[in-house]
């Protein structure tokens, strides 16, 4: 049987100094020889998705102790993408994923932890911790902070609007029809509680995917941060991780290790879920990164193949008026996976950290399976409290009934899918030789074919400027370049440009393409992750104003209608210029920390992970 990693610091004469230090943390003789579980928390007062996590580590720790382990908590950084959005702070968001992954690896390996609980929630924290878990490959359980409740507001002319969220507020700020009073009401209503923003944005998408990968407990992706039912998830995470640790170190059962749970088949299932629920385009970036960290055979071609066969079964904000609380009422991730299973679109030869058999997992937790347990039925009755709060577990409200409408409800079955093909697609062409990503769940099918003249800008700030100054017109394709992993650096999200286009009434009249990326809250004809990026010599760096750009979802193509010899001539002139493959006149401070990331960052089609020679 594999020895406990922690024996290095707890057993034998050579460990006397380390044991002395362990004793100074509160450990006693009876603790030496038990599995030491690192509890990676991410509490911060900067981020609403994490502001309520200060004391939840102790809930997990208590369960670990009761199950026979030793818990030791530490915290990672957490960047709020919404607050960092639209200014230089966003340059730090994606690089923070690597800092988080490194910090978890550093703490777990430096202190010889035997197992890991990841208390994550928002945009780069879950992916960073997932990367670390795949690197470390020790028994791991994920439990996130949970989604925020959706808000309510009356916005324009006394007309009651749908539930609001962060994206509503940003779009409203660019809409001249919204008065200052109306905007203030939206602002105050959009983010009413603690938790990750209430739509199917990046944070919630990733927390749903950890559930589908098998590394998180049922309900992790959709149980609200404010509901008492979430308390049980934290407690059960502590119990489950000790059980997994004992199976591995005591019984030699390697099936509980992350790389044996998050297998290629599990990654394919997770991406099928992502495509079916119209998740954030950032999930593509992060799943590719996690697969590389875990040496899993999973790439952009695999994602492309899945997107062609898996239908879109759910549209959640920003693509509809549904929010995570509605997804939960409809049965959450087990219900979505259940519909895919019934459609023959999942691989069942996978396991989870909580259930050995895939079929048993969905039989027990899919409320539409006809076999769901009473525990599952009760969990998915958990409803929002409707009170502004930053306190977790502050409501025990219940839905009067579950949403099991497979024809027109929040989660549809395969026969009633929104579209035959899924909510995310991979596009290729002369401007995106290595691929680009479009969230088709965010657009009407009438926009699946689009052609227009390019309006080229070389920063997100310039993009915002041309929109707000009304220099862009219906039919244009806004090309935002030098915002990739190296070119930004940091691959900024383009939420402000897309939200402002929507607010200006151009959300369905223009396209935006970029080597940067988008927020999970982005909608409209927004194509990101163009690879190779401009800073790496990609054709997007050669586009000129007026070039015709053609987008065709059916053929999965993205191209500029410029002859190859013309592009070759432009490339030669670029290479001969004083500063080739750099923005011409961009004023941006790039610190040493960001330059370090840029020096190692790979392209978006590789997940923008760092390559260390």
Coordinates of C-alpha atoms in Angstrom, one line a residue:
X1 CA 0.0 0.0 0.0
X2 CA 1.3 3.5 -0.7
X3 CA 2.5 5.2 2.5
X4 CA 1.0 8.4 3.7
X5 CA 2.9 11.3 2.2
X6 CA 2.9 13.0 5.6
X7 CA 5.0 10.2 7.1
X8 CA 8.0 12.2 5.9
X9 CA 7.2 14.8 8.5
X10 CA 5.4 12.8 11.2
X11 CA 7.2 9.5 11.7
X12 CA 10.8 8.6 12.8
X13 CA 13.7 10.4 14.5
X14 CA 14.4 12.5 11.5
X15 CA 10.9 14.0 11.7
X16 CA 11.3 15.3 15.3
X17 CA 11.8 18.9 14.2
X18 CA 8.8 18.8 11.9
X19 CA 6.6 17.1 14.6
X20 CA 7.6 19.8 17.0
X21 CA 6.3 22.4 14.6
X22 CA 3.1 20.3 13.9
X23 CA 2.5 20.2 17.7
X24 CA 2.7 24.0 17.6
X25 CA -0.2 24.1 15.2
X26 CA -2.3 22.0 17.6
X27 CA -1.6 18.5 16.6
X28 CA -1.1 15.8 19.3
X29 CA 0.4 12.3 19.5
X30 CA -2.9 10.8 18.4
X31 CA -2.9 12.8 15.1
X32 CA 0.4 11.5 13.9
X33 CA -0.3 8.7 11.4
X34 CA -3.7 10.1 10.3
X35 CA -4.1 11.5 6.8
X36 CA -3.4 15.2 6.7
X37 CA -5.9 17.0 4.5
X38 CA -5.0 20.4 3.1
X39 CA -8.1 22.5 3.0
X40 CA -7.5 25.1 0.2
X41 CA -9.9 27.9 1.0
X42 CA -10.2 31.1 -1.0
X43 CA -12.0 33.5 1.3
X44 CA -11.6 37.2 0.5
X45 CA -13.6 40.3 1.2
X46 CA -12.9 41.5 -2.4
X47 CA -15.2 39.0 -4.1
X48 CA -18.9 38.3 -3.5
X49 CA -18.5 34.7 -4.5
X50 CA -15.9 34.3 -1.7
X51 CA -17.0 36.8 0.9
X52 CA -19.0 34.1 2.8
X53 CA -16.2 31.5 2.9
X54 CA -14.4 32.7 6.0
X55 CA -15.9 30.1 8.3
X56 CA -16.8 27.3 5.9
X57 CA -13.3 25.8 6.2
X58 CA -14.0 24.9 9.7
X59 CA -17.2 23.1 8.7
X60 CA -15.0 21.0 6.3
X61 CA -12.3 20.6 9.0
X62 CA -14.7 19.4 11.6
X63 CA -16.0 16.7 9.2
X64 CA -12.4 15.7 8.4
X65 CA -11.6 15.3 12.1
X66 CA -14.8 13.3 12.8
X67 CA -13.9 11.0 9.9
X68 CA -10.4 10.3 11.2
X69 CA -8.2 12.9 9.5
X70 CA -6.3 16.0 10.3
X71 CA -7.3 19.2 8.6
X72 CA -5.0 22.1 7.9
X73 CA -6.5 25.1 6.1
X74 CA -4.8 27.8 4.0
X75 CA -6.1 30.4 1.5
X76 CA -5.4 31.3 -2.1
X77 CA -5.8 34.6 -3.8
X78 CA -9.0 35.3 -5.7
X79 CA -9.6 38.0 -8.4
X80 CA -13.1 39.3 -9.0
X81 CA -13.3 39.5 -12.8
X82 CA -16.3 41.8 -12.7
X83 CA -14.5 44.4 -10.6
X84 CA -11.3 43.9 -12.6
X85 CA -13.2 44.2 -15.8
X86 CA -12.7 47.1 -18.3
X87 CA -9.3 48.3 -17.0
X88 CA -5.8 47.2 -16.4
X89 CA -6.9 44.9 -13.6
X90 CA -8.2 42.4 -16.0
X91 CA -4.7 41.7 -17.3
X92 CA -4.1 39.8 -14.0
X93 CA -7.2 37.6 -14.1
X94 CA -6.1 34.7 -16.3
X95 CA -2.5 34.7 -14.9
X96 CA -3.9 34.5 -11.4
X97 CA -5.1 30.9 -12.4
X98 CA -1.4 29.9 -12.6
X99 CA -0.6 31.6 -9.3
X100 CA -3.5 29.8 -7.6
X101 CA -2.5 26.4 -9.1
X102 CA 1.1 27.0 -8.0
X103 CA 0.1 28.1 -4.5
X104 CA -2.0 24.9 -3.9
X105 CA 0.8 22.7 -5.2
X106 CA 3.4 24.6 -3.1
X107 CA 1.4 24.2 0.1
X108 CA 0.4 20.6 -0.4
X109 CA 3.9 19.4 -1.4
X110 CA 5.8 21.6 1.0
X111 CA 3.8 20.2 3.9
X112 CA 3.4 16.7 2.5
X113 CA -0.4 16.8 2.6
X114 CA -2.1 13.4 1.9
X115 CA -5.3 14.7 0.4
X116 CA -7.0 18.0 -0.6
X117 CA -10.3 19.8 -0.3
X118 CA -10.7 22.7 -2.7
X119 CA -13.1 25.4 -1.5
X120 CA -13.4 27.5 -4.7
X121 CA -16.1 29.5 -6.4
X122 CA -15.3 32.2 -8.9
X123 CA -13.8 32.5 -12.3
X124 CA -10.1 31.5 -12.0
X125 CA -10.1 29.9 -8.6
X126 CA -11.9 26.7 -9.6
X127 CA -9.7 26.3 -12.7
X128 CA -6.5 27.1 -10.8
X129 CA -7.4 24.6 -8.1
X130 CA -8.4 22.0 -10.7
X131 CA -5.0 22.4 -12.4
X132 CA -3.3 21.9 -9.0
X133 CA -5.4 18.8 -8.3
X134 CA -4.5 17.3 -11.6
X135 CA -0.8 18.0 -11.0
X136 CA -0.8 16.6 -7.4
X137 CA -3.0 13.6 -8.1
X138 CA -3.8 13.0 -4.4
X139 CA -7.4 12.3 -3.2
X140 CA -9.3 15.5 -3.8
X141 CA -12.8 16.8 -3.4
X142 CA -14.1 20.1 -4.7
X143 CA -16.8 22.1 -2.9
X144 CA -17.6 25.6 -4.2
X145 CA -19.2 28.5 -2.5
X146 CA -22.4 28.3 -4.6
X147 CA -24.3 30.6 -6.9
X148 CA -25.7 34.0 -6.0
X149 CA -29.5 34.5 -6.1
X150 CA -30.9 36.4 -9.1
X151 CA -32.1 40.0 -8.5
X152 CA -35.4 41.7 -9.4
X153 CA -35.8 45.2 -10.8
X154 CA -38.2 47.6 -12.6
X155 CA -36.0 49.3 -15.2
X156 CA -37.6 51.3 -18.0
X157 CA -40.9 53.2 -18.0
X158 CA -42.3 51.2 -15.0
X159 CA -42.1 48.0 -17.0
X160 CA -41.2 45.0 -14.8
X161 CA -38.2 43.3 -16.2
X162 CA -36.9 39.7 -15.9
X163 CA -34.6 38.8 -13.0
X164 CA -31.4 40.9 -13.3
X165 CA -27.8 40.1 -12.9
X166 CA -24.4 41.7 -13.4
X167 CA -24.6 41.6 -17.2
X168 CA -28.0 43.5 -17.0
X169 CA -26.3 46.3 -15.1
X170 CA -23.3 46.6 -17.5
X171 CA -25.5 46.6 -20.6
X172 CA -27.9 49.1 -19.0
X173 CA -25.1 51.5 -18.4
X174 CA -24.6 51.8 -22.2
X175 CA -28.3 52.1 -23.0
X176 CA -29.5 55.7 -23.4
X177 CA -33.1 54.5 -22.9
X178 CA -32.3 53.7 -19.3
X179 CA -32.6 56.6 -16.9
X180 CA -30.1 57.3 -14.1
X181 CA -32.9 56.2 -11.7
X182 CA -33.5 53.0 -13.6
X183 CA -29.8 52.3 -13.8
X184 CA -29.5 52.8 -10.1
X185 CA -32.3 50.3 -9.5
X186 CA -30.7 47.7 -11.7
X187 CA -27.3 48.3 -10.0
X188 CA -28.8 47.8 -6.6
X189 CA -30.7 44.7 -7.6
X190 CA -28.3 42.9 -9.9
X191 CA -26.1 41.2 -7.3
X192 CA -28.3 40.8 -4.2
X193 CA -26.4 38.1 -2.2
X194 CA -23.1 36.4 -1.7
X195 CA -22.2 33.7 -4.2
X196 CA -20.9 33.5 -7.8
X197 CA -22.9 35.7 -10.2
X198 CA -26.3 34.1 -10.9
X199 CA -26.1 33.2 -14.6
X200 CA -24.3 30.4 -16.5
X201 CA -21.2 32.5 -16.5
X202 CA -17.6 31.2 -16.1
X203 CA -17.7 30.5 -12.3
X204 CA -20.9 28.5 -12.3
X205 CA -20.0 26.8 -15.6
X206 CA -16.7 25.5 -14.0
X207 CA -18.4 24.5 -10.8
X208 CA -20.9 22.5 -12.8
X209 CA -18.1 20.9 -14.7
X210 CA -16.2 19.7 -11.6
X211 CA -19.5 18.0 -10.7
X212 CA -19.6 16.3 -14.1
X213 CA -15.9 15.4 -13.9
X214 CA -16.7 13.5 -10.8
X215 CA -14.5 15.6 -8.4
X216 CA -17.4 17.4 -6.7
X217 CA -20.6 16.2 -4.9
X218 CA -24.0 16.2 -6.5
X219 CA -25.6 19.7 -6.2
X220 CA -22.2 21.5 -6.1
X221 CA -22.8 23.5 -9.2
X222 CA -26.3 24.7 -8.5
X223 CA -27.2 24.8 -4.8
X224 CA -27.4 28.5 -3.8
X225 CA -24.8 30.0 -1.6
X226 CA -27.5 31.3 0.8
X227 CA -29.3 28.0 1.3
X228 CA -28.9 25.8 4.3
X229 CA -28.6 22.8 2.0
X230 CA -25.2 24.0 1.1
X231 CA -23.9 23.5 4.6
X232 CA -24.3 19.7 4.1
X233 CA -22.1 19.8 1.0
X234 CA -19.2 21.3 2.9
X235 CA -19.6 18.8 5.7
X236 CA -19.9 15.9 3.3
X237 CA -16.8 17.1 1.4
X238 CA -14.8 16.6 4.5
X239 CA -16.1 13.2 5.2
X240 CA -15.7 12.1 1.5
X241 CA -12.1 13.2 1.2
X242 CA -11.1 11.2 4.3
X243 CA -12.9 8.1 2.9
X244 CA -11.0 8.6 -0.4
X245 CA -7.7 9.0 1.5
X246 CA -8.2 5.8 3.4
X247 CA -9.2 3.9 0.3
X248 CA -6.0 4.9 -1.3
X249 CA -3.4 4.8 1.5
X250 CA -4.9 2.0 3.5
X251 CA -6.5 -0.2 0.8
X252 CA -4.3 0.7 -2.2
X253 CA -7.4 1.8 -4.3
X254 CA -6.0 4.1 -6.9
X255 CA -9.5 4.7 -8.4
X256 CA -10.0 7.6 -6.0
X257 CA -7.1 9.6 -7.5
X258 CA -8.1 12.7 -9.6
X259 CA -6.4 11.3 -12.8
X260 CA -8.3 8.1 -12.4
X261 CA -11.6 10.0 -11.9
X262 CA -11.1 12.8 -14.4
X263 CA -10.2 10.5 -17.2
X264 CA -10.5 11.3 -21.0
X265 CA -14.0 9.9 -20.9
X266 CA -14.9 12.1 -17.9
X267 CA -13.5 15.1 -19.7
X268 CA -15.6 14.3 -22.7
X269 CA -18.7 13.9 -20.6
X270 CA -18.0 17.2 -18.9
X271 CA -17.6 18.9 -22.3
X272 CA -20.8 17.3 -23.4
X273 CA -22.5 18.9 -20.4
X274 CA -20.9 22.2 -21.2
X275 CA -22.1 22.1 -24.8
X276 CA -25.6 21.0 -23.7
X277 CA -26.0 23.8 -21.1
X278 CA -24.4 26.6 -23.2
X279 CA -21.6 27.2 -20.7
X280 CA -19.0 29.9 -20.8
X281 CA -16.5 29.9 -23.6
X282 CA -13.8 30.1 -20.8
X283 CA -14.6 26.5 -19.9
X284 CA -12.9 25.5 -23.2
X285 CA -9.8 27.3 -22.1
X286 CA -9.8 25.8 -18.6
X287 CA -10.6 22.2 -19.5
X288 CA -7.8 22.2 -22.0
X289 CA -5.5 23.5 -19.3
X290 CA -6.6 21.0 -16.7
X291 CA -6.2 18.2 -19.2
X292 CA -2.7 19.3 -20.0
X293 CA -1.8 19.5 -16.3
X294 CA -3.1 16.0 -15.8
X295 CA -1.6 14.6 -19.0
X296 CA -5.1 13.7 -20.3
X297 CA -5.8 13.1 -24.0
X298 CA -8.2 15.9 -24.6
X299 CA -7.9 18.7 -27.1
X300 CA -9.7 21.2 -29.2
X301 CA -10.5 18.6 -31.9
X302 CA -12.2 16.5 -29.3
X303 CA -14.3 19.5 -28.2
X304 CA -15.2 20.2 -31.9
X305 CA -16.4 16.6 -32.3
X306 CA -18.6 16.8 -29.2
X307 CA -20.1 20.1 -30.2
X308 CA -21.3 18.5 -33.5
X309 CA -23.3 15.7 -31.9
X310 CA -24.5 17.1 -28.5
X311 CA -27.6 19.3 -28.7
X312 CA -28.2 22.5 -26.6
X313 CA -30.7 21.5 -23.8
X314 CA -30.6 24.5 -21.6
X315 CA -30.2 28.3 -22.1
X316 CA -29.4 30.2 -18.9
X317 CA -28.6 33.9 -18.4
X318 CA -27.1 35.7 -20.3
X319 CA -28.9 33.6 -23.0
X320 CA -32.4 33.6 -21.4
X321 CA -34.2 34.7 -18.3
X322 CA -33.3 31.5 -16.4
X323 CA -30.7 31.6 -13.7
X324 CA -28.8 29.1 -11.6
X325 CA -31.7 28.9 -9.1
X326 CA -33.9 27.7 -12.0
X327 CA -31.3 25.2 -13.1
X328 CA -31.3 23.8 -9.5
X329 CA -35.1 23.6 -9.4
X330 CA -35.0 21.6 -12.6
X331 CA -32.7 19.1 -11.1
X332 CA -29.3 20.7 -11.6
X333 CA -26.4 18.9 -13.2
X334 CA -27.6 15.4 -12.6
X335 CA -30.8 16.2 -14.5
X336 CA -28.8 17.6 -17.4
X337 CA -26.5 14.6 -17.4
X338 CA -29.6 12.4 -17.1
X339 CA -31.1 13.8 -20.3
X340 CA -27.8 13.3 -22.1
X341 CA -27.6 9.7 -20.8
X342 CA -31.1 9.0 -22.0
X343 CA -30.1 10.4 -25.4
X344 CA -27.1 8.0 -25.5
X345 CA -24.6 10.9 -25.5
X346 CA -22.5 10.1 -22.5
X347 CA -19.8 7.5 -21.7
X348 CA -20.8 5.5 -18.7
X349 CA -17.4 3.8 -17.9
X350 CA -16.5 6.5 -15.4
X351 CA -16.6 6.9 -11.7
X352 CA -16.7 9.8 -9.2
X353 CA -15.2 10.6 -5.8
X354 CA -18.5 10.0 -4.2
X355 CA -20.0 7.0 -6.1
X356 CA -18.2 4.1 -7.8
X357 CA -20.8 3.6 -10.6
X358 CA -21.8 6.3 -13.0
X359 CA -25.2 4.8 -13.5
X360 CA -25.8 4.6 -9.7
X361 CA -24.8 8.2 -9.4
X362 CA -27.4 9.4 -11.9
X363 CA -30.1 6.9 -10.8
X364 CA -29.8 8.3 -7.3
X365 CA -29.5 12.0 -8.1
X366 CA -31.3 12.7 -11.4
X367 CA -34.9 13.7 -10.3
X368 CA -36.1 12.6 -13.8
X369 CA -34.7 9.1 -13.5
X370 CA -37.7 7.6 -11.7
X371 CA -35.2 6.3 -9.1
X372 CA -34.0 9.4 -7.4
X373 CA -33.5 9.2 -3.6
X374 CA -35.5 11.3 -1.2
X375 CA -32.3 13.2 -0.4
X376 CA -32.0 14.2 -4.0
X377 CA -35.6 15.3 -4.3
X378 CA -35.2 17.4 -1.1
X379 CA -32.0 19.0 -2.2
X380 CA -33.4 20.3 -5.5
X381 CA -36.3 21.9 -3.7
X382 CA -33.9 24.4 -2.2
X383 CA -35.1 27.9 -3.2
X384 CA -33.8 31.5 -2.9
X385 CA -34.4 33.5 0.2
X386 CA -35.1 36.8 -1.6
X387 CA -33.3 38.8 1.0
X388 CA -30.1 40.9 0.5
X389 CA -27.4 39.1 2.5
X390 CA -23.8 38.0 2.5
X391 CA -24.5 35.2 5.0
X392 CA -24.3 31.6 3.8
X393 CA -27.0 29.1 4.8
X394 CA -29.4 31.9 5.7
X395 CA -32.5 30.5 4.1
X396 CA -34.3 27.2 4.1
X397 CA -37.0 28.2 1.6
X398 CA -38.3 25.5 -0.7
X399 CA -39.8 25.5 -4.1
X400 CA -43.5 24.5 -4.1
X401 CA -42.7 22.2 -7.0
X402 CA -39.8 21.0 -9.1
X403 CA -39.4 21.9 -12.8
X404 CA -39.6 18.6 -14.6
X405 CA -40.9 20.0 -17.9
X406 CA -38.6 18.4 -20.5
X407 CA -40.4 20.1 -23.4
X408 CA -40.4 23.7 -22.4
X409 CA -38.7 24.0 -18.9
X410 CA -35.3 25.1 -17.9
X411 CA -33.7 21.8 -18.8
X412 CA -35.1 20.1 -22.0
X413 CA -34.7 16.6 -23.2
X414 CA -33.0 15.7 -26.5
X415 CA -36.2 15.6 -28.4
X416 CA -37.0 19.2 -27.5
X417 CA -33.5 20.6 -27.7
X418 CA -33.0 24.3 -28.5
X419 CA -30.6 23.3 -31.3
X420 CA -29.5 20.0 -32.7
X421 CA -25.9 21.0 -32.3
X422 CA -24.6 22.3 -29.0
X423 CA -24.1 25.7 -27.5
X424 CA -20.4 26.0 -28.1
X425 CA -18.6 25.5 -31.5
X426 CA -15.0 25.6 -32.7
X427 CA -14.4 27.7 -35.9
X428 CA -11.4 27.5 -38.1
X429 CA -10.2 29.3 -41.2
X430 CA -7.4 31.5 -42.5
X431 CA -7.8 33.9 -39.6
X432 CA -8.0 31.1 -37.0
X433 CA -5.8 28.2 -38.3
X434 CA -5.6 26.7 -34.8
X435 CA -9.2 27.4 -33.9
X436 CA -11.6 30.0 -32.3
X437 CA -14.6 29.6 -30.0
X438 CA -18.2 30.8 -30.4
X439 CA -21.0 30.4 -27.9
X440 CA -23.9 29.7 -30.2
X441 CA -26.2 29.4 -27.2
X442 CA -25.9 33.2 -27.0
X443 CA -27.2 34.0 -30.5
X444 CA -30.2 33.3 -32.7
X445 CA -29.8 30.9 -35.6
X446 CA -30.4 33.8 -38.0
X447 CA -26.9 35.0 -37.1
X448 CA -25.2 31.7 -37.8
X449 CA -24.1 33.2 -41.1
X450 CA -22.7 36.7 -41.0
X451 CA -20.4 38.8 -43.3
X452 CA -19.3 42.3 -42.9
X453 CA -16.4 44.8 -43.1
X454 CA -13.7 44.7 -40.4
X455 CA -13.2 47.6 -38.0
X456 CA -9.8 47.0 -36.4
X457 CA -8.8 48.0 -32.9
X458 CA -5.7 47.0 -31.0
X459 CA -7.0 47.0 -27.4
X460 CA -10.2 46.4 -25.4
X461 CA -10.1 50.1 -24.4
X462 CA -10.1 51.2 -28.0
X463 CA -13.0 48.8 -28.7
X464 CA -15.0 50.4 -25.9
X465 CA -14.2 53.8 -27.2
X466 CA -15.4 53.2 -30.8
X467 CA -18.6 51.7 -29.4
X468 CA -19.4 54.5 -27.0
X469 CA -18.5 57.1 -29.6
X470 CA -20.8 55.4 -32.1
X471 CA -18.1 54.8 -34.7
X472 CA -19.3 51.3 -35.3
X473 CA -22.4 50.7 -37.4
X474 CA -24.7 47.8 -38.0
X475 CA -23.1 45.1 -40.2
X476 CA -19.5 45.8 -39.0
X477 CA -17.2 43.1 -37.6
X478 CA -15.2 44.6 -34.7
X479 CA -11.7 43.0 -34.7
X480 CA -10.0 43.3 -31.3
X481 CA -6.4 42.1 -31.5
X482 CA -3.2 41.9 -29.4
X483 CA -5.4 40.8 -26.4
X484 CA -4.2 37.1 -26.4
X485 CA -2.2 35.4 -23.6
X486 CA 1.1 36.9 -24.8
X487 CA -0.3 40.0 -26.6
X488 CA -2.4 41.4 -23.7
X489 CA -0.7 39.9 -21.8
X490 CA -3.2 37.9 -19.9
X491 CA -6.0 37.5 -22.5
X492 CA -8.5 40.0 -21.2
X493 CA -12.2 39.3 -21.2
X494 CA -14.2 41.4 -23.6
X495 CA -17.4 41.7 -21.4
X496 CA -17.5 45.5 -21.6
X497 CA -17.4 45.7 -25.4
X498 CA -20.0 43.0 -25.9
X499 CA -22.3 44.4 -23.2
X500 CA -21.9 47.9 -24.6
X501 CA -22.8 46.7 -28.1
X502 CA -25.9 45.1 -26.6
X503 CA -26.7 48.2 -24.7
X504 CA -26.3 50.3 -27.9
X505 CA -28.8 48.1 -29.7
X506 CA -26.1 46.4 -31.9
X507 CA -26.0 43.1 -30.1
X508 CA -27.6 41.4 -33.1
X509 CA -26.3 43.7 -35.7
X510 CA -22.6 43.4 -35.4
X511 CA -20.0 40.7 -34.7
X512 CA -16.9 40.9 -32.5
X513 CA -13.9 38.7 -33.1
X514 CA -10.7 38.7 -30.9
X515 CA -7.7 36.8 -29.8
X516 CA -8.7 37.7 -26.3
X517 CA -11.6 35.9 -24.5
X518 CA -15.1 36.7 -23.3
X519 CA -16.8 36.6 -19.9
X520 CA -19.3 33.8 -19.3
X521 CA -21.8 36.7 -19.3
X522 CA -21.1 37.5 -23.0
X523 CA -23.8 37.0 -25.6
X524 CA -24.1 38.0 -29.2
X525 CA -22.0 37.0 -32.2
X526 CA -18.8 37.1 -30.1
X527 CA -15.9 34.9 -31.3
X528 CA -12.8 34.6 -29.1
X529 CA -9.7 32.5 -28.5
X530 CA -8.5 33.1 -32.1
X531 CA -5.3 31.1 -32.5
X532 CA -2.6 31.9 -33.3
X533 CA -3.0 35.2 -31.6
X534 CA -1.7 38.4 -33.2
X535 CA 1.4 38.6 -30.9
X536 CA 2.4 35.1 -32.1
X537 CA 2.2 36.0 -35.8
X538 CA -1.5 35.1 -36.3
X539 CA -3.4 36.3 -39.4
X540 CA -5.6 38.4 -37.1
X541 CA -2.6 40.7 -36.9
X542 CA -2.8 41.3 -40.6
X543 CA -6.5 42.3 -40.9
X544 CA -7.1 45.8 -42.2
X545 CA -10.1 48.1 -41.9
X546 CA -12.7 47.2 -44.6
X547 CA -11.5 43.6 -45.1
X548 CA -14.6 41.4 -45.5
X549 CA -14.9 38.9 -42.6
X550 CA -17.1 35.8 -43.1
X551 CA -18.5 33.7 -40.3
X552 CA -20.4 30.5 -41.0
X553 CA -21.4 28.3 -38.1
X554 CA -22.8 25.5 -40.3
X555 CA -19.4 25.0 -42.0
X556 CA -17.5 26.0 -38.8
X557 CA -15.5 28.6 -40.6
X558 CA -14.1 32.0 -39.8
X559 CA -12.1 33.7 -42.5
X560 CA -11.2 37.0 -44.1
X561 CA -11.9 37.3 -47.8
X562 CA -8.4 38.4 -48.7
X563 CA -6.2 36.5 -51.3
X564 CA -3.3 34.5 -49.9
X565 CA -0.8 36.6 -51.9
X566 CA -2.1 39.8 -50.4
X567 CA -1.8 38.3 -46.9
X568 CA 1.7 37.1 -47.7
X569 CA 2.7 40.7 -48.8
X570 CA 1.2 42.1 -45.6
X571 CA 3.1 39.5 -43.5
X572 CA 6.4 40.4 -45.2
X573 CA 5.8 44.1 -44.5
X574 CA 4.9 43.2 -40.8
X575 CA 8.1 41.2 -40.4
X576 CA 10.2 44.0 -41.8
X577 CA 8.6 46.6 -39.5
X578 CA 10.4 48.1 -36.5
X579 CA 8.3 46.3 -34.0
X580 CA 6.6 43.4 -35.7
X581 CA 3.5 41.8 -34.1
X582 CA 3.1 44.5 -31.6
X583 CA 0.2 47.0 -31.3
X584 CA 1.0 50.3 -33.1
X585 CA 0.0 52.8 -30.5
X586 CA -1.3 51.2 -27.4
X587 CA -0.6 52.9 -24.0
X588 CA -0.5 50.1 -21.4
X589 CA 1.6 49.4 -18.4
X590 CA 2.9 45.9 -18.4
X591 CA 4.5 45.0 -15.1
X592 CA 7.3 42.4 -14.5
X593 CA 4.8 40.0 -13.1
X594 CA 2.7 40.1 -16.3
X595 CA 5.8 40.0 -18.6
X596 CA 6.8 36.8 -16.7
X597 CA 3.4 35.2 -17.6
X598 CA 3.6 36.4 -21.2
X599 CA 7.1 34.9 -21.6
X600 CA 5.8 31.4 -20.8
X601 CA 2.1 31.5 -21.9
X602 CA 0.9 29.2 -24.7
X603 CA -1.9 30.0 -27.1
X604 CA -5.6 29.7 -26.3
X605 CA -5.9 26.4 -28.2
X606 CA -3.5 24.9 -25.6
X607 CA -5.5 26.4 -22.7
X608 CA -3.0 29.3 -22.3
X609 CA -1.0 27.2 -19.8
X610 CA 2.6 28.1 -19.3
X611 CA 5.2 26.2 -21.2
X612 CA 8.4 25.7 -19.3
X613 CA 11.3 24.4 -21.5

